[in-house]
Amino acid sequence: MRYLAWTFALIVLVAAAVLAAGWRPPYHYNPWAALDLRAEPDWLTRFRLYRLARAPDQCLAALERSGASFTSVPDKQAPDGCGWQHGVMLRSTGVARLERPTVVTCPLAASLVMLDLHVLQPSAQAAFGSGVSTIEHVGSYNCRAVKGDDGSALSSHAQARAIDVTGFRLKNGDDITVARDWRRPPAGPFLRDAQAQACSYFGIVLGPDYNAAHAGHFHMQAGSAGWCR
């Protein structure tokens, strides 16, 4: 037993010395590494995205390194719990621009950047021979309840934690819309694949197969659960 105790103590001392000398595990094996939005996603991506909501400075730094075009905006407090914290005015992911700039929380912006870089661009190039130039949407922030004015809980839109994406414009000028193309080839398979892969970067993703209210858009919400319908 004493031998095991000494061995454990030696291991701890060696590990502490190595860390003190500046060594860190490679990125793909280090859960505490600063998230690189451009790096190929791995088994720790969702955990790193989860951490961003609790580390606003790290989130902004990750967005800056990614090449996204954005501006930090002051926190907003509105009646009934509406408003946002750690918001940014997002203009582009660094590759595709948003149809119009919109305020989203920093973690939501980070998820959008990863979706574009690792899903939309390669998938569109493979399916259509053209990347995505524009992400079309109908906004993020909206001070409302989940089901309107029926007394239900606040929507994630009421805190700028979700965005409703309606489609994509390709660099060749073609438009792909959720409402028109969900069940039409070849755009339909692209849209369904984009929604499925989005689950790796968002807490909730809802689309046309969820209910009639989402027939024309993807509801993409920041978070770590990965609940997709």
PDB file of C-alpha atoms in Angstrom:
ATOM      1  CA  MET A   1       0.000   0.000   0.000  1.00  0.00           C
ATOM      2  CA  ARG A   2       2.846   2.384   0.853  1.00  0.00           C
ATOM      3  CA  TYR A   3       4.442   1.597  -2.515  1.00  0.00           C
ATOM      4  CA  LEU A   4       1.238   2.578  -4.333  1.00  0.00           C
ATOM      5  CA  ALA A   5       1.008   5.822  -2.393  1.00  0.00           C
ATOM      6  CA  TRP A   6       4.583   6.766  -3.262  1.00  0.00           C
ATOM      7  CA  THR A   7       4.004   5.846  -6.907  1.00  0.00           C
ATOM      8  CA  PHE A   8       0.875   8.002  -7.084  1.00  0.00           C
ATOM      9  CA  ALA A   9       2.672  10.915  -5.433  1.00  0.00           C
ATOM     10  CA  LEU A  10       5.533  10.606  -7.923  1.00  0.00           C
ATOM     11  CA  ILE A  11       3.122  10.625 -10.853  1.00  0.00           C
ATOM     12  CA  VAL A  12       1.419  13.753  -9.514  1.00  0.00           C
ATOM     13  CA  LEU A  13       4.770  15.518  -9.042  1.00  0.00           C
ATOM     14  CA  VAL A  14       5.950  14.616 -12.539  1.00  0.00           C
ATOM     15  CA  ALA A  15       2.639  15.765 -14.079  1.00  0.00           C
ATOM     16  CA  ALA A  16       2.795  19.050 -12.156  1.00  0.00           C
ATOM     17  CA  ALA A  17       6.375  19.634 -13.302  1.00  0.00           C
ATOM     18  CA  VAL A  18       5.473  18.941 -16.931  1.00  0.00           C
ATOM     19  CA  LEU A  19       2.494  21.302 -16.825  1.00  0.00           C
ATOM     20  CA  ALA A  20       4.544  23.973 -15.079  1.00  0.00           C
ATOM     21  CA  ALA A  21       7.090  23.719 -17.886  1.00  0.00           C
ATOM     22  CA  GLY A  22       4.367  24.714 -20.341  1.00  0.00           C
ATOM     23  CA  TRP A  23       3.450  21.362 -21.911  1.00  0.00           C
ATOM     24  CA  ARG A  24      -0.181  20.845 -22.807  1.00  0.00           C
ATOM     25  CA  PRO A  25      -1.972  17.898 -24.406  1.00  0.00           C
ATOM     26  CA  PRO A  26      -2.653  18.196 -28.153  1.00  0.00           C
ATOM     27  CA  TYR A  27      -5.773  20.190 -28.991  1.00  0.00           C
ATOM     28  CA  HIS A  28      -7.914  17.163 -29.828  1.00  0.00           C
ATOM     29  CA  TYR A  29      -7.187  15.625 -26.413  1.00  0.00           C
ATOM     30  CA  ASN A  30      -7.391  18.745 -24.281  1.00  0.00           C
ATOM     31  CA  PRO A  31     -10.918  19.656 -23.107  1.00  0.00           C
ATOM     32  CA  TRP A  32      -9.653  22.936 -21.636  1.00  0.00           C
ATOM     33  CA  ALA A  33      -8.024  24.180 -24.822  1.00  0.00           C
ATOM     34  CA  ALA A  34      -9.460  27.407 -26.241  1.00  0.00           C
ATOM     35  CA  LEU A  35     -12.013  26.513 -28.895  1.00  0.00           C
ATOM     36  CA  ASP A  36     -10.776  26.909 -32.458  1.00  0.00           C
ATOM     37  CA  LEU A  37     -13.900  27.335 -34.595  1.00  0.00           C
ATOM     38  CA  ARG A  38     -11.874  26.502 -37.711  1.00  0.00           C
ATOM     39  CA  ALA A  39     -10.469  23.211 -36.378  1.00  0.00           C
ATOM     40  CA  GLU A  40     -12.019  19.949 -37.514  1.00  0.00           C
ATOM     41  CA  PRO A  41     -14.761  19.028 -35.003  1.00  0.00           C
ATOM     42  CA  ASP A  42     -13.948  16.231 -32.589  1.00  0.00           C
ATOM     43  CA  TRP A  43     -15.356  14.466 -29.541  1.00  0.00           C
ATOM     44  CA  LEU A  44     -14.711  17.542 -27.361  1.00  0.00           C
ATOM     45  CA  THR A  45     -16.368  20.128 -29.624  1.00  0.00           C
ATOM     46  CA  ARG A  46     -19.726  20.136 -27.854  1.00  0.00           C
ATOM     47  CA  PHE A  47     -18.045  20.462 -24.446  1.00  0.00           C
ATOM     48  CA  ARG A  48     -15.970  23.413 -25.670  1.00  0.00           C
ATOM     49  CA  LEU A  49     -19.094  25.086 -27.082  1.00  0.00           C
ATOM     50  CA  TYR A  50     -20.809  24.541 -23.726  1.00  0.00           C
ATOM     51  CA  ARG A  51     -17.941  26.310 -21.965  1.00  0.00           C
ATOM     52  CA  LEU A  52     -18.272  29.401 -24.182  1.00  0.00           C
ATOM     53  CA  ALA A  53     -21.560  30.376 -22.528  1.00  0.00           C
ATOM     54  CA  ARG A  54     -19.674  30.686 -19.241  1.00  0.00           C
ATOM     55  CA  ALA A  55     -16.576  32.352 -20.661  1.00  0.00           C
ATOM     56  CA  PRO A  56     -17.640  35.402 -22.714  1.00  0.00           C
ATOM     57  CA  ASP A  57     -14.098  36.665 -23.241  1.00  0.00           C
ATOM     58  CA  GLN A  58     -13.028  33.297 -24.627  1.00  0.00           C
ATOM     59  CA  CYS A  59     -16.079  33.278 -26.881  1.00  0.00           C
ATOM     60  CA  LEU A  60     -15.242  36.667 -28.356  1.00  0.00           C
ATOM     61  CA  ALA A  61     -11.631  35.594 -28.837  1.00  0.00           C
ATOM     62  CA  ALA A  62     -12.744  32.439 -30.658  1.00  0.00           C
ATOM     63  CA  LEU A  63     -14.962  34.490 -32.979  1.00  0.00           C
ATOM     64  CA  GLU A  64     -12.116  36.909 -33.652  1.00  0.00           C
ATOM     65  CA  ARG A  65      -9.704  34.099 -34.541  1.00  0.00           C
ATOM     66  CA  SER A  66     -12.250  32.495 -36.857  1.00  0.00           C
ATOM     67  CA  GLY A  67     -12.383  35.517 -39.158  1.00  0.00           C
ATOM     68  CA  ALA A  68     -16.084  36.158 -38.544  1.00  0.00           C
ATOM     69  CA  SER A  69     -17.300  39.710 -39.076  1.00  0.00           C
ATOM     70  CA  PHE A  70     -19.025  40.980 -35.948  1.00  0.00           C
ATOM     71  CA  THR A  71     -19.261  43.812 -33.431  1.00  0.00           C
ATOM     72  CA  SER A  72     -19.842  43.395 -29.700  1.00  0.00           C
ATOM     73  CA  VAL A  73     -23.037  45.085 -28.499  1.00  0.00           C
ATOM     74  CA  PRO A  74     -23.981  46.233 -24.983  1.00  0.00           C
ATOM     75  CA  ASP A  75     -26.133  43.970 -22.844  1.00  0.00           C
ATOM     76  CA  LYS A  76     -29.866  44.646 -23.131  1.00  0.00           C
ATOM     77  CA  GLN A  77     -32.390  44.341 -20.334  1.00  0.00           C
ATOM     78  CA  ALA A  78     -36.043  44.541 -21.298  1.00  0.00           C
ATOM     79  CA  PRO A  79     -39.291  43.929 -19.398  1.00  0.00           C
ATOM     80  CA  ASP A  80     -40.495  40.393 -18.669  1.00  0.00           C
ATOM     81  CA  GLY A  81     -37.024  38.836 -18.867  1.00  0.00           C
ATOM     82  CA  CYS A  82     -36.330  39.768 -22.470  1.00  0.00           C
ATOM     83  CA  GLY A  83     -32.964  41.052 -23.627  1.00  0.00           C
ATOM     84  CA  TRP A  84     -29.520  39.537 -24.028  1.00  0.00           C
ATOM     85  CA  GLN A  85     -26.108  39.187 -22.468  1.00  0.00           C
ATOM     86  CA  HIS A  86     -22.775  38.969 -24.296  1.00  0.00           C
ATOM     87  CA  GLY A  87     -24.379  39.744 -27.640  1.00  0.00           C
ATOM     88  CA  VAL A  88     -22.724  40.467 -30.961  1.00  0.00           C
ATOM     89  CA  MET A  89     -23.974  42.000 -34.175  1.00  0.00           C
ATOM     90  CA  LEU A  90     -23.041  39.215 -36.572  1.00  0.00           C
ATOM     91  CA  ARG A  91     -22.502  40.125 -40.225  1.00  0.00           C
ATOM     92  CA  SER A  92     -20.739  37.075 -41.620  1.00  0.00           C
ATOM     93  CA  THR A  93     -19.144  33.799 -40.610  1.00  0.00           C
ATOM     94  CA  GLY A  94     -15.951  34.773 -42.384  1.00  0.00           C
ATOM     95  CA  VAL A  95     -17.103  32.882 -45.485  1.00  0.00           C
ATOM     96  CA  ALA A  96     -20.867  33.349 -45.901  1.00  0.00           C
ATOM     97  CA  ARG A  97     -22.547  36.603 -45.014  1.00  0.00           C
ATOM     98  CA  LEU A  98     -25.828  36.803 -43.177  1.00  0.00           C
ATOM     99  CA  GLU A  99     -28.671  38.108 -45.322  1.00  0.00           C
ATOM    100  CA  ARG A 100     -28.744  41.023 -42.918  1.00  0.00           C
ATOM    101  CA  PRO A 101     -26.705  41.643 -39.755  1.00  0.00           C
ATOM    102  CA  THR A 102     -28.447  40.486 -36.617  1.00  0.00           C
ATOM    103  CA  VAL A 103     -27.851  40.452 -32.860  1.00  0.00           C
ATOM    104  CA  VAL A 104     -27.167  37.004 -31.437  1.00  0.00           C
ATOM    105  CA  THR A 105     -25.449  35.817 -28.285  1.00  0.00           C
ATOM    106  CA  CYS A 106     -21.778  35.048 -28.751  1.00  0.00           C
ATOM    107  CA  PRO A 107     -22.207  31.253 -28.304  1.00  0.00           C
ATOM    108  CA  LEU A 108     -24.922  31.229 -30.983  1.00  0.00           C
ATOM    109  CA  ALA A 109     -22.592  33.123 -33.312  1.00  0.00           C
ATOM    110  CA  ALA A 110     -19.855  30.562 -32.656  1.00  0.00           C
ATOM    111  CA  SER A 111     -22.232  27.708 -33.508  1.00  0.00           C
ATOM    112  CA  LEU A 112     -23.250  29.437 -36.751  1.00  0.00           C
ATOM    113  CA  VAL A 113     -19.617  29.872 -37.747  1.00  0.00           C
ATOM    114  CA  MET A 114     -18.878  26.186 -37.151  1.00  0.00           C
ATOM    115  CA  LEU A 115     -22.026  25.143 -39.028  1.00  0.00           C
ATOM    116  CA  ASP A 116     -20.995  27.168 -42.055  1.00  0.00           C
ATOM    117  CA  LEU A 117     -17.336  26.140 -42.097  1.00  0.00           C
ATOM    118  CA  HIS A 118     -17.776  22.442 -41.379  1.00  0.00           C
ATOM    119  CA  VAL A 119     -21.216  21.624 -42.810  1.00  0.00           C
ATOM    120  CA  LEU A 120     -22.701  24.154 -45.223  1.00  0.00           C
ATOM    121  CA  GLN A 121     -19.644  24.955 -47.321  1.00  0.00           C
ATOM    122  CA  PRO A 122     -18.384  21.406 -47.925  1.00  0.00           C
ATOM    123  CA  SER A 123     -21.903  19.957 -48.323  1.00  0.00           C
ATOM    124  CA  ALA A 124     -22.972  22.626 -50.827  1.00  0.00           C
ATOM    125  CA  GLN A 125     -19.751  22.228 -52.772  1.00  0.00           C
ATOM    126  CA  ALA A 126     -20.263  18.470 -52.961  1.00  0.00           C
ATOM    127  CA  ALA A 127     -23.960  18.689 -53.893  1.00  0.00           C
ATOM    128  CA  PHE A 128     -23.986  21.693 -56.221  1.00  0.00           C
ATOM    129  CA  GLY A 129     -20.368  22.464 -57.107  1.00  0.00           C
ATOM    130  CA  SER A 130     -20.756  25.847 -55.393  1.00  0.00           C
ATOM    131  CA  GLY A 131     -20.292  27.073 -51.848  1.00  0.00           C
ATOM    132  CA  VAL A 132     -22.760  29.127 -49.796  1.00  0.00           C
ATOM    133  CA  SER A 133     -22.501  32.899 -50.142  1.00  0.00           C
ATOM    134  CA  THR A 134     -25.461  33.971 -47.970  1.00  0.00           C
ATOM    135  CA  ILE A 135     -27.317  32.546 -44.978  1.00  0.00           C
ATOM    136  CA  GLU A 136     -30.924  33.744 -45.243  1.00  0.00           C
ATOM    137  CA  HIS A 137     -32.899  34.226 -42.050  1.00  0.00           C
ATOM    138  CA  VAL A 138     -35.869  36.007 -40.502  1.00  0.00           C
ATOM    139  CA  GLY A 139     -34.095  37.244 -37.413  1.00  0.00           C
ATOM    140  CA  SER A 140     -32.979  36.280 -33.956  1.00  0.00           C
ATOM    141  CA  TYR A 141     -34.101  38.596 -31.154  1.00  0.00           C
ATOM    142  CA  ASN A 142     -37.851  38.800 -30.568  1.00  0.00           C
ATOM    143  CA  CYS A 143     -39.337  39.485 -27.137  1.00  0.00           C
ATOM    144  CA  ARG A 144     -42.087  36.866 -27.130  1.00  0.00           C
ATOM    145  CA  ALA A 145     -43.243  33.626 -25.543  1.00  0.00           C
ATOM    146  CA  VAL A 146     -42.715  30.231 -27.134  1.00  0.00           C
ATOM    147  CA  LYS A 147     -46.325  30.088 -28.375  1.00  0.00           C
ATOM    148  CA  GLY A 148     -47.071  33.758 -28.759  1.00  0.00           C
ATOM    149  CA  ASP A 149     -49.195  35.437 -26.099  1.00  0.00           C
ATOM    150  CA  ASP A 150     -50.670  32.363 -24.437  1.00  0.00           C
ATOM    151  CA  GLY A 151     -48.689  32.669 -21.207  1.00  0.00           C
ATOM    152  CA  SER A 152     -46.122  30.018 -22.181  1.00  0.00           C
ATOM    153  CA  ALA A 153     -42.450  30.315 -21.251  1.00  0.00           C
ATOM    154  CA  LEU A 154     -40.204  32.854 -22.931  1.00  0.00           C
ATOM    155  CA  SER A 155     -38.845  31.845 -26.296  1.00  0.00           C
ATOM    156  CA  SER A 156     -35.087  31.583 -26.688  1.00  0.00           C
ATOM    157  CA  HIS A 157     -35.549  34.345 -29.283  1.00  0.00           C
ATOM    158  CA  ALA A 158     -36.460  36.645 -26.393  1.00  0.00           C
ATOM    159  CA  GLN A 159     -32.820  36.433 -25.294  1.00  0.00           C
ATOM    160  CA  ALA A 160     -31.189  36.310 -28.762  1.00  0.00           C
ATOM    161  CA  ARG A 161     -30.197  32.675 -28.229  1.00  0.00           C
ATOM    162  CA  ALA A 162     -31.884  31.384 -31.398  1.00  0.00           C
ATOM    163  CA  ILE A 163     -32.085  32.272 -35.068  1.00  0.00           C
ATOM    164  CA  ASP A 164     -34.588  31.184 -37.726  1.00  0.00           C
ATOM    165  CA  VAL A 165     -32.754  30.231 -40.929  1.00  0.00           C
ATOM    166  CA  THR A 166     -34.947  30.149 -44.030  1.00  0.00           C
ATOM    167  CA  GLY A 167     -32.444  29.136 -46.689  1.00  0.00           C
ATOM    168  CA  PHE A 168     -29.138  29.689 -48.435  1.00  0.00           C
ATOM    169  CA  ARG A 169     -27.900  31.487 -51.526  1.00  0.00           C
ATOM    170  CA  LEU A 170     -25.091  29.766 -53.361  1.00  0.00           C
ATOM    171  CA  LYS A 171     -22.076  31.493 -54.867  1.00  0.00           C
ATOM    172  CA  ASN A 172     -23.392  30.563 -58.328  1.00  0.00           C
ATOM    173  CA  GLY A 173     -26.541  32.620 -57.615  1.00  0.00           C
ATOM    174  CA  ASP A 174     -28.947  29.734 -56.933  1.00  0.00           C
ATOM    175  CA  ASP A 175     -31.323  30.021 -53.976  1.00  0.00           C
ATOM    176  CA  ILE A 176     -32.233  27.116 -51.701  1.00  0.00           C
ATOM    177  CA  THR A 177     -35.193  27.693 -49.400  1.00  0.00           C
ATOM    178  CA  VAL A 178     -36.527  25.449 -46.657  1.00  0.00           C
ATOM    179  CA  ALA A 179     -40.164  26.189 -47.505  1.00  0.00           C
ATOM    180  CA  ARG A 180     -39.852  25.298 -51.204  1.00  0.00           C
ATOM    181  CA  ASP A 181     -37.090  22.719 -51.345  1.00  0.00           C
ATOM    182  CA  TRP A 182     -37.418  20.548 -48.229  1.00  0.00           C
ATOM    183  CA  ARG A 183     -38.821  17.604 -50.205  1.00  0.00           C
ATOM    184  CA  ARG A 184     -37.435  18.432 -53.648  1.00  0.00           C
ATOM    185  CA  PRO A 185     -34.183  16.947 -54.983  1.00  0.00           C
ATOM    186  CA  PRO A 186     -31.395  17.831 -55.098  1.00  0.00           C
ATOM    187  CA  ALA A 187     -31.849  20.620 -52.534  1.00  0.00           C
ATOM    188  CA  GLY A 188     -33.989  18.531 -50.168  1.00  0.00           C
ATOM    189  CA  PRO A 189     -31.268  16.020 -49.265  1.00  0.00           C
ATOM    190  CA  PHE A 190     -28.836  18.909 -48.760  1.00  0.00           C
ATOM    191  CA  LEU A 191     -31.239  20.644 -46.371  1.00  0.00           C
ATOM    192  CA  ARG A 192     -31.995  17.488 -44.411  1.00  0.00           C
ATOM    193  CA  ASP A 193     -28.304  16.692 -44.089  1.00  0.00           C
ATOM    194  CA  ALA A 194     -27.579  20.258 -42.970  1.00  0.00           C
ATOM    195  CA  GLN A 195     -30.216  19.986 -40.242  1.00  0.00           C
ATOM    196  CA  ALA A 196     -28.898  16.609 -39.064  1.00  0.00           C
ATOM    197  CA  GLN A 197     -25.300  17.809 -38.871  1.00  0.00           C
ATOM    198  CA  ALA A 198     -26.346  21.064 -37.183  1.00  0.00           C
ATOM    199  CA  CYS A 199     -27.217  18.979 -34.136  1.00  0.00           C
ATOM    200  CA  SER A 200     -23.487  18.753 -33.386  1.00  0.00           C
ATOM    201  CA  TYR A 201     -23.233  22.524 -32.899  1.00  0.00           C
ATOM    202  CA  PHE A 202     -26.590  23.644 -31.465  1.00  0.00           C
ATOM    203  CA  GLY A 203     -28.635  22.768 -28.422  1.00  0.00           C
ATOM    204  CA  ILE A 204     -31.914  22.597 -30.347  1.00  0.00           C
ATOM    205  CA  VAL A 205     -32.583  22.389 -34.079  1.00  0.00           C
ATOM    206  CA  LEU A 206     -36.191  22.247 -35.312  1.00  0.00           C
ATOM    207  CA  GLY A 207     -37.275  21.932 -38.932  1.00  0.00           C
ATOM    208  CA  PRO A 208     -40.245  21.188 -41.183  1.00  0.00           C
ATOM    209  CA  ASP A 209     -40.725  17.654 -39.851  1.00  0.00           C
ATOM    210  CA  TYR A 210     -41.232  18.986 -36.314  1.00  0.00           C
ATOM    211  CA  ASN A 211     -44.500  20.873 -36.853  1.00  0.00           C
ATOM    212  CA  ALA A 212     -46.300  23.221 -39.223  1.00  0.00           C
ATOM    213  CA  ALA A 213     -44.911  26.303 -37.469  1.00  0.00           C
ATOM    214  CA  HIS A 214     -41.427  25.324 -38.680  1.00  0.00           C
ATOM    215  CA  ALA A 215     -42.391  24.403 -42.234  1.00  0.00           C
ATOM    216  CA  GLY A 216     -40.399  27.280 -43.692  1.00  0.00           C
ATOM    217  CA  HIS A 217     -37.303  27.516 -41.511  1.00  0.00           C
ATOM    218  CA  PHE A 218     -34.784  25.915 -39.198  1.00  0.00           C
ATOM    219  CA  HIS A 219     -34.963  27.063 -35.586  1.00  0.00           C
ATOM    220  CA  MET A 220     -31.344  26.922 -34.396  1.00  0.00           C
ATOM    221  CA  GLN A 221     -30.766  27.513 -30.711  1.00  0.00           C
ATOM    222  CA  ALA A 222     -27.540  27.782 -28.729  1.00  0.00           C
ATOM    223  CA  GLY A 223     -26.919  25.159 -26.060  1.00  0.00           C
ATOM    224  CA  SER A 224     -25.414  21.767 -25.405  1.00  0.00           C
ATOM    225  CA  ALA A 225     -28.300  19.295 -25.482  1.00  0.00           C
ATOM    226  CA  GLY A 226     -28.389  18.498 -29.199  1.00  0.00           C
ATOM    227  CA  TRP A 227     -32.185  17.986 -29.397  1.00  0.00           C
ATOM    228  CA  CYS A 228     -33.169  17.858 -33.053  1.00  0.00           C
ATOM    229  CA  ARG A 229     -36.535  17.270 -34.691  1.00  0.00           C
TER     230      ARG A 229
END
